[in-house]
Coordinates of C-alpha atoms and ligand atoms in Angstrom, one line a residue:
X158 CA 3.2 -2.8 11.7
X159 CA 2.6 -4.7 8.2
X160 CA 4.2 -3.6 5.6
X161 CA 2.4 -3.7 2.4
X162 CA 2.3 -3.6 -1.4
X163 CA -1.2 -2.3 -2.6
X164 CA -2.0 -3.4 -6.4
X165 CA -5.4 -2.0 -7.4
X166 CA -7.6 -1.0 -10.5
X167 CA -10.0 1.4 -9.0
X168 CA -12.8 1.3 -9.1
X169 CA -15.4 2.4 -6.6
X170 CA -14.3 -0.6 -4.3
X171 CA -10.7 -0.2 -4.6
X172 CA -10.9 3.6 -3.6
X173 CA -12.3 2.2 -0.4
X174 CA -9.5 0.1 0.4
X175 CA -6.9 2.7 -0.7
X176 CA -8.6 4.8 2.0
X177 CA -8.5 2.5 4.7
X178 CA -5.4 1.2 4.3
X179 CA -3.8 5.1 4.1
X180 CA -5.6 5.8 7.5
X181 CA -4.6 2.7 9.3
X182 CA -2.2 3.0 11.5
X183 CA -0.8 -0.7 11.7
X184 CA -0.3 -1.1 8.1
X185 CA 2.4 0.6 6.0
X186 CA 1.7 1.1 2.7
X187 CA 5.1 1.2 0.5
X188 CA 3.7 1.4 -3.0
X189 CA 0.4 1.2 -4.8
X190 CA 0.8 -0.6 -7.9
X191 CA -1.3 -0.4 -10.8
X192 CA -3.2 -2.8 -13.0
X193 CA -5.5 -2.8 -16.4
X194 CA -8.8 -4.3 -15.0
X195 CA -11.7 -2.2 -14.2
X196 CA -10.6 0.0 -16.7
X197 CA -7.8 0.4 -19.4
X198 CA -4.6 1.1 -17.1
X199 CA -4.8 4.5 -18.5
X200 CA -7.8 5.0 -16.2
X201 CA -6.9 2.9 -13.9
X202 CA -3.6 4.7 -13.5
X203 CA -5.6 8.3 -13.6
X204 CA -8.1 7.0 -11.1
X205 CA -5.5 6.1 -8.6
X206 CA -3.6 9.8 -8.9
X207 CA -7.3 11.1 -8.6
X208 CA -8.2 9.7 -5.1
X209 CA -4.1 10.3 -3.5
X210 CA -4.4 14.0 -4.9
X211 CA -7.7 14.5 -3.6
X212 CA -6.9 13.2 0.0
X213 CA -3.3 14.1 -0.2
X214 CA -2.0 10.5 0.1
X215 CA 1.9 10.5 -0.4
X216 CA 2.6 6.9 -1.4
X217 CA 4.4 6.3 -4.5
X218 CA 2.1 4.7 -7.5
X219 CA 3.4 2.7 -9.9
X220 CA 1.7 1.8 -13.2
X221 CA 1.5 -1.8 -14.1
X222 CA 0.2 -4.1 -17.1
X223 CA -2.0 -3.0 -19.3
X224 CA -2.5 -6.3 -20.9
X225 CA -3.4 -9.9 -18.9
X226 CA -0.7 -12.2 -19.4
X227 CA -2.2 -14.6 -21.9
X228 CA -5.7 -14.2 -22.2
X229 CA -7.0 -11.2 -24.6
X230 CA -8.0 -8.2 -22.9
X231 CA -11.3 -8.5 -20.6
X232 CA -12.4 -5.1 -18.7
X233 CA -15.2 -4.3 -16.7
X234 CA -16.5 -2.0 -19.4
X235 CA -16.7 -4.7 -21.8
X236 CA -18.5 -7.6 -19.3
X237 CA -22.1 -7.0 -19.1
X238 CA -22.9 -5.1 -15.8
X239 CA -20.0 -2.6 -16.1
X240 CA -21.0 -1.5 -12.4
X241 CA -17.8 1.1 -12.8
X242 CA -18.9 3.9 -15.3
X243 CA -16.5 4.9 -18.2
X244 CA -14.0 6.1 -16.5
X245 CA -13.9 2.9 -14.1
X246 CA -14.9 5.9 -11.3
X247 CA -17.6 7.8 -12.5
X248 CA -19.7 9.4 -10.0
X249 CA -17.6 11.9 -7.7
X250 CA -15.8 15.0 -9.4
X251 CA -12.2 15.4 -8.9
X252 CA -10.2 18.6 -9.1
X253 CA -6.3 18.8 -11.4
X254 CA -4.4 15.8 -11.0
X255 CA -1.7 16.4 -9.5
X256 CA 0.0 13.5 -8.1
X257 CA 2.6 12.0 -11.0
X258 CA 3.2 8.2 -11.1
X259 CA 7.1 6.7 -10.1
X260 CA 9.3 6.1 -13.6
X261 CA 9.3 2.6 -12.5
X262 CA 7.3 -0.3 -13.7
X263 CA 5.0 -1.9 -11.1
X264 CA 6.3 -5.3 -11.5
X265 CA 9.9 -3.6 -11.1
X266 CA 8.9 -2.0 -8.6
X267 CA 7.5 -5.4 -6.7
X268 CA 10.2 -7.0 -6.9
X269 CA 13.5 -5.0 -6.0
X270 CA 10.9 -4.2 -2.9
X271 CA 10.1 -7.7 -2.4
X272 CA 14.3 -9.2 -2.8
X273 CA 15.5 -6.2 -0.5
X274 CA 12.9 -5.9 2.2
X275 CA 14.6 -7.0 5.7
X276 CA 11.2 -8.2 6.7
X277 CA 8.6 -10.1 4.7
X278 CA 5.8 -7.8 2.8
X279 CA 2.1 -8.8 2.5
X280 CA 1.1 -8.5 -0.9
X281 CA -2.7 -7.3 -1.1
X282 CA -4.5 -7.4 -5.0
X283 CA -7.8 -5.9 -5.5
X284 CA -7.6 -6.3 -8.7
X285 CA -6.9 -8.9 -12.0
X286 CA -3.5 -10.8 -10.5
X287 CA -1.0 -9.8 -13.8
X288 CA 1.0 -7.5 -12.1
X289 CA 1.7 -9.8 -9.2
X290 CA 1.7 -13.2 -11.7
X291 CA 4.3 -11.7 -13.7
X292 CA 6.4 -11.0 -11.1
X293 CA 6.1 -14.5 -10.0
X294 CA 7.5 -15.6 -13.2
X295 CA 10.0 -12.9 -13.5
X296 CA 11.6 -13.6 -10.2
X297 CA 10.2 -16.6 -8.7
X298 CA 12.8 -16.4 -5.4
X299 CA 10.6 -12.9 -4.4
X300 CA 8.1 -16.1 -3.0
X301 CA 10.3 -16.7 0.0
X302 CA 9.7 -13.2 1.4
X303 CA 6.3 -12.5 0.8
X304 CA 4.1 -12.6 4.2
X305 CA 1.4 -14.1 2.6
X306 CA -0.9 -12.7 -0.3
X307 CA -4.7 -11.1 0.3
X308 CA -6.8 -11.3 -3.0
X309 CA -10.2 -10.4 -3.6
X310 CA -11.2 -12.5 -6.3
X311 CA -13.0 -15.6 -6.6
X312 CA -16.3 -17.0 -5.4
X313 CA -17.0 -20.7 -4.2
X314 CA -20.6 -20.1 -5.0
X315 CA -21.7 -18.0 -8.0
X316 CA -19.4 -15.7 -10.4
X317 CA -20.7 -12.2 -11.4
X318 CA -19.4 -12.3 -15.2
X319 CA -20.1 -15.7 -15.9
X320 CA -22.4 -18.2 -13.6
X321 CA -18.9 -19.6 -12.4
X322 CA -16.4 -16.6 -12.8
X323 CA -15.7 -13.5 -10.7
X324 CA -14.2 -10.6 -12.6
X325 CA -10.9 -10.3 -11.0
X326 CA -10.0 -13.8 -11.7
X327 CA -11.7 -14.0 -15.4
X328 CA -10.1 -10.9 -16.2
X329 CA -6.5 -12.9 -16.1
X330 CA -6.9 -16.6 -15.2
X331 CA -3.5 -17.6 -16.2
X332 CA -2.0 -14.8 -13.6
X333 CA -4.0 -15.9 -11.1
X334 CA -3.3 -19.8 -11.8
X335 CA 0.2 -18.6 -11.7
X336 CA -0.7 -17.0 -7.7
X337 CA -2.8 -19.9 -6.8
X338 CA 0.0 -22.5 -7.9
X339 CA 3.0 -20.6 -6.5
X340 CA 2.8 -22.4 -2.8
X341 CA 2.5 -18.8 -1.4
X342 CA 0.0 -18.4 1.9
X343 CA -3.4 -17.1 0.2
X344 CA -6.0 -15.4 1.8
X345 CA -9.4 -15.5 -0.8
X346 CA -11.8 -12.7 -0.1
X347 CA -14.6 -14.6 -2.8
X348 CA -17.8 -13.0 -3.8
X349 CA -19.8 -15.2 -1.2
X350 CA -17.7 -12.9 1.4
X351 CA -18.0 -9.8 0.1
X352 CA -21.8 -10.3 -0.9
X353 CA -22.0 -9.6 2.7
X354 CA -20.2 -6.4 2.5
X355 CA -22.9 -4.1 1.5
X356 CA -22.9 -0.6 2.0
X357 CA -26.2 -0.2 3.3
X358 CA -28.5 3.2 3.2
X359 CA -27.7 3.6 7.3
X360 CA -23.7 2.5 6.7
X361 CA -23.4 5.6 4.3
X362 CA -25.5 7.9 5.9
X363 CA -23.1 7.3 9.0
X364 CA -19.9 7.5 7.1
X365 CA -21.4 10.7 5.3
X366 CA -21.9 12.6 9.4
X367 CA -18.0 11.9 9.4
X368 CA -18.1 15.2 6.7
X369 CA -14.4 15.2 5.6
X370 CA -12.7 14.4 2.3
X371 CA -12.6 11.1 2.5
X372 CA -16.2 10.8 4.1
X373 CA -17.5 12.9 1.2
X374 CA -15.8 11.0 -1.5
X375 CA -17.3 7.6 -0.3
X376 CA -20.6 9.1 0.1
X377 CA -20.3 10.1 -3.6
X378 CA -18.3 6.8 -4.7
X379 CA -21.8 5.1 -3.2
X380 CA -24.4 7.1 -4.9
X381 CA -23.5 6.0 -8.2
X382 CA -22.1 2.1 -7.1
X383 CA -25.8 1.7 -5.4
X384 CA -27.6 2.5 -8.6
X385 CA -25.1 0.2 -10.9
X386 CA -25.4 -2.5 -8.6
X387 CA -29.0 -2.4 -7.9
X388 CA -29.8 -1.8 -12.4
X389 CA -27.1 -5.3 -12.8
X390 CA -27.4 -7.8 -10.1
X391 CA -30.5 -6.1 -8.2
X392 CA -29.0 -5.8 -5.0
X393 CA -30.8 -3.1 -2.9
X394 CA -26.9 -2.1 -1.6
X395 CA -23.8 -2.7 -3.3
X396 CA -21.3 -5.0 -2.3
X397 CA -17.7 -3.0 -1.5
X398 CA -15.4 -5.8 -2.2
X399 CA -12.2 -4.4 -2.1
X400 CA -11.7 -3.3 1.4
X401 CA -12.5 -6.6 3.4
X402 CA -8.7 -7.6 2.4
X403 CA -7.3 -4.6 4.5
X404 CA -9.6 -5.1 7.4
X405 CA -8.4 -9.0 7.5
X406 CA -5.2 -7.5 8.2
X407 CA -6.1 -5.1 10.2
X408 CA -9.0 -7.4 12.6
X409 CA -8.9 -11.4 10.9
X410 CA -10.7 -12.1 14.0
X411 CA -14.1 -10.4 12.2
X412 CA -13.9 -13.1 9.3
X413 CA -14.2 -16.8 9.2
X414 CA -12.7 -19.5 7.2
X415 CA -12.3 -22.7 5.3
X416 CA -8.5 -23.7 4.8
X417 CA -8.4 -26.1 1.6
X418 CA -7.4 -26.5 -2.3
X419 CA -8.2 -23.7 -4.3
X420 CA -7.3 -23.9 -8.4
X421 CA -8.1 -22.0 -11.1
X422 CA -9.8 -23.0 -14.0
X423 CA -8.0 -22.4 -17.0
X424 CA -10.7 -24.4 -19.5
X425 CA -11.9 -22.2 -22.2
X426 CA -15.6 -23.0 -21.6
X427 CA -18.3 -22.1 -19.2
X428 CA -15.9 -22.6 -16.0
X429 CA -13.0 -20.6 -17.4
X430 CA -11.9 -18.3 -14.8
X431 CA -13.3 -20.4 -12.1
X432 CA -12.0 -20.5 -8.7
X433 CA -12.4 -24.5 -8.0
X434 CA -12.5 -24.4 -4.2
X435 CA -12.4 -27.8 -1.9
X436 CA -14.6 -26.5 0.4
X437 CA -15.5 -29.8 2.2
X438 CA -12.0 -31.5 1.9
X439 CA -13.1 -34.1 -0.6
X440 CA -9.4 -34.6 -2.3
X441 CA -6.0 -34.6 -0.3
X442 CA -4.7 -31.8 -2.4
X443 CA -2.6 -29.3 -0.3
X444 CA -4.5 -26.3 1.2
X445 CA -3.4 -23.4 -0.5
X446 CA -5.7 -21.0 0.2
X447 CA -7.6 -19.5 3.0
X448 CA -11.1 -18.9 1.5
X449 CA -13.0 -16.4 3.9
X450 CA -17.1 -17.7 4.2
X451 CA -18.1 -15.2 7.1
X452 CA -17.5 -11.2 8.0
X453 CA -19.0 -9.3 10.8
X454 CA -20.8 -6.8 9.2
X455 CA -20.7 -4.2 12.0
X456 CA -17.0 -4.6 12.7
X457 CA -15.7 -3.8 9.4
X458 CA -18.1 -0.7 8.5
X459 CA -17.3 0.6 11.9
X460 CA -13.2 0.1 10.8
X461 CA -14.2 1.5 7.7
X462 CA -15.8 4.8 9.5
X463 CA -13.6 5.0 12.3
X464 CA -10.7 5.0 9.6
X465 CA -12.0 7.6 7.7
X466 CA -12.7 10.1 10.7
X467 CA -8.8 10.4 10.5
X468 CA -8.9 11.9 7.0
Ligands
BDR972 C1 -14.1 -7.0 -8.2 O1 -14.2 -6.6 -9.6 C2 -14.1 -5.2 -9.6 O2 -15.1 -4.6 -10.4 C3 -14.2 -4.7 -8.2 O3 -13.3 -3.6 -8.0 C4 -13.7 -5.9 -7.4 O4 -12.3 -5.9 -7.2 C5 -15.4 -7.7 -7.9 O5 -15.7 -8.7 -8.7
CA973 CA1 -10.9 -3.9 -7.8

């Protein structure tokens, strides 16, 4: 069983890997913290509450930073395919909120979890790395008992804000340089990964014959994250990012990889925000990261479906 700290900004894509990692049985979810990304965190936060309330998910949520750690505020809204809506989840309707957030600050909340945990805890981020960078520089010893970190974020190839950058990363380059240059174990779920992640016509239409909660939100989360997509980037299906970082822990045997060098760009030009990734090895620089290249599409939509028949 991996025990895990969830930090998310949903999101359309986020939603789906709250869902799949509430339903798996293998991973324990301790907290879902919350970051400013997608949306202001006052969304952000709301969204969260929105999807535990409607599918009755009892983890504690934390609220997080509202503000990247340097850089001035960057959210989805504001970049120029804002693929999320104005709430950061428009599309399905929600009933009362009902589901309150802990007192606790998110990066509080990280860390006491991280310096008293008798085993070591996977961090997963699915979204801008603040929360996580700041506790990295508030309590750098919390490194020795993290598993390993899963971030989606990144691209080797193409960005989707900028031709280099990926919104995640953009959103708070100097947190995630902070991540990237802490020695931790990172797993890098890029955009060339989860470009093949696409929730096809026939992937929904089988999730929606599930026809429970959770089945019924994602149908719904889709209907409007098909048409965003496809008016922005033109895909005929939109990539769901989020979730290939709980099905690596679930199955990594479904994804492929290139161990090397990844740094962040932190040059205030056209590459700021860039994930600078030694694909073929051509320094000596350590291999931080594990950058994910290849996912079997079949075997993570049929985790995604079979996770959601247990809603
Ligand atoms: C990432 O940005 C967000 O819009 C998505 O939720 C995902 O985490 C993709 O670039
Ligand atoms: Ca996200």
């Amino acid at each position: 069983m991996k025990k895990i700290i969830l930090d998310v900004d949903p999101g359309h894509d986020d939603a789906v890997a709250i869902i799949l990692a509430e339903a798996e049985e293998n991973i324990d979810v301790l907290g879902i913290t919350v970051v400013s990304g997608n949306n202001s965190l006052e969304n952000t936060l709301n969204n969260t509450l929105k999807i535990c309330t409607h599918l009755k998910i009892d983890t504690p949520v934390y609220s997080g930073m509202d503000m990247p750690m340097v850089r001035d505020r960057f959210l989805s809204t504001e970049s120029i395919g804002n693929v999320h809506g104005e709430t950061g989840l428009d599309g399905p309707v929600f009933g009362e909120i009902t589901k309150k957030p802990e007192d606790t600050h998110a990066v509080n909340y990280i860390i006491d979890t991280i310096k008293n945990s008798k085993e070591k805890i996977t961090v997963v981020a699915t979204g801008p790395l603040s929360n996580i960078g700041m506790s990295l520089r508030l309590e750098p010893k919390i490194i020795e008992n993290i598993e390993e970190i899963v971030i989606m974020g990144g691209a080797y190839g193409t960005g989707n804000v900028t031709p280099s950058a990926e919104f995640n990363i953009i959103a708070d380059p100097e947190a995630a340089h902070v991540v990237f240059s802490s020695g931790l174990p990172i797993v890098m779920m890029g955009l060339d990964l989860t470009r093949q992640a696409k929730a096809t016509k026939e992937v929904v239409d089988k999730i929606g014959t599930v026809g429970n909660k959770a089945s019924k939100l994602i149908v719904d989360l889709m209907e409007f994250f098909t048409k965003t997509q496809k008016d922005f980037f033109g895909w005929e299906a939109p990539p769901v990012h989020d979730p290939t970082t709980i099905a690596y822990l679930i199955d990594p045997s479904m994804f492929e990889f290139v161990e090397c060098n990844v740094q962040i760009s932190l040059e205030h030009g056209m590459t700021y925000g860039r994930t600078v990734c030694d694909m073929h090895h051509a320094t000596e620089l350590p291999r931080n990261t594990k950058v994910a290249t290849k996912i079997d599409f079949d075997k993570f939509w049929n985790l995604v479906y079979e996770n959601v028949k247990k809603y």
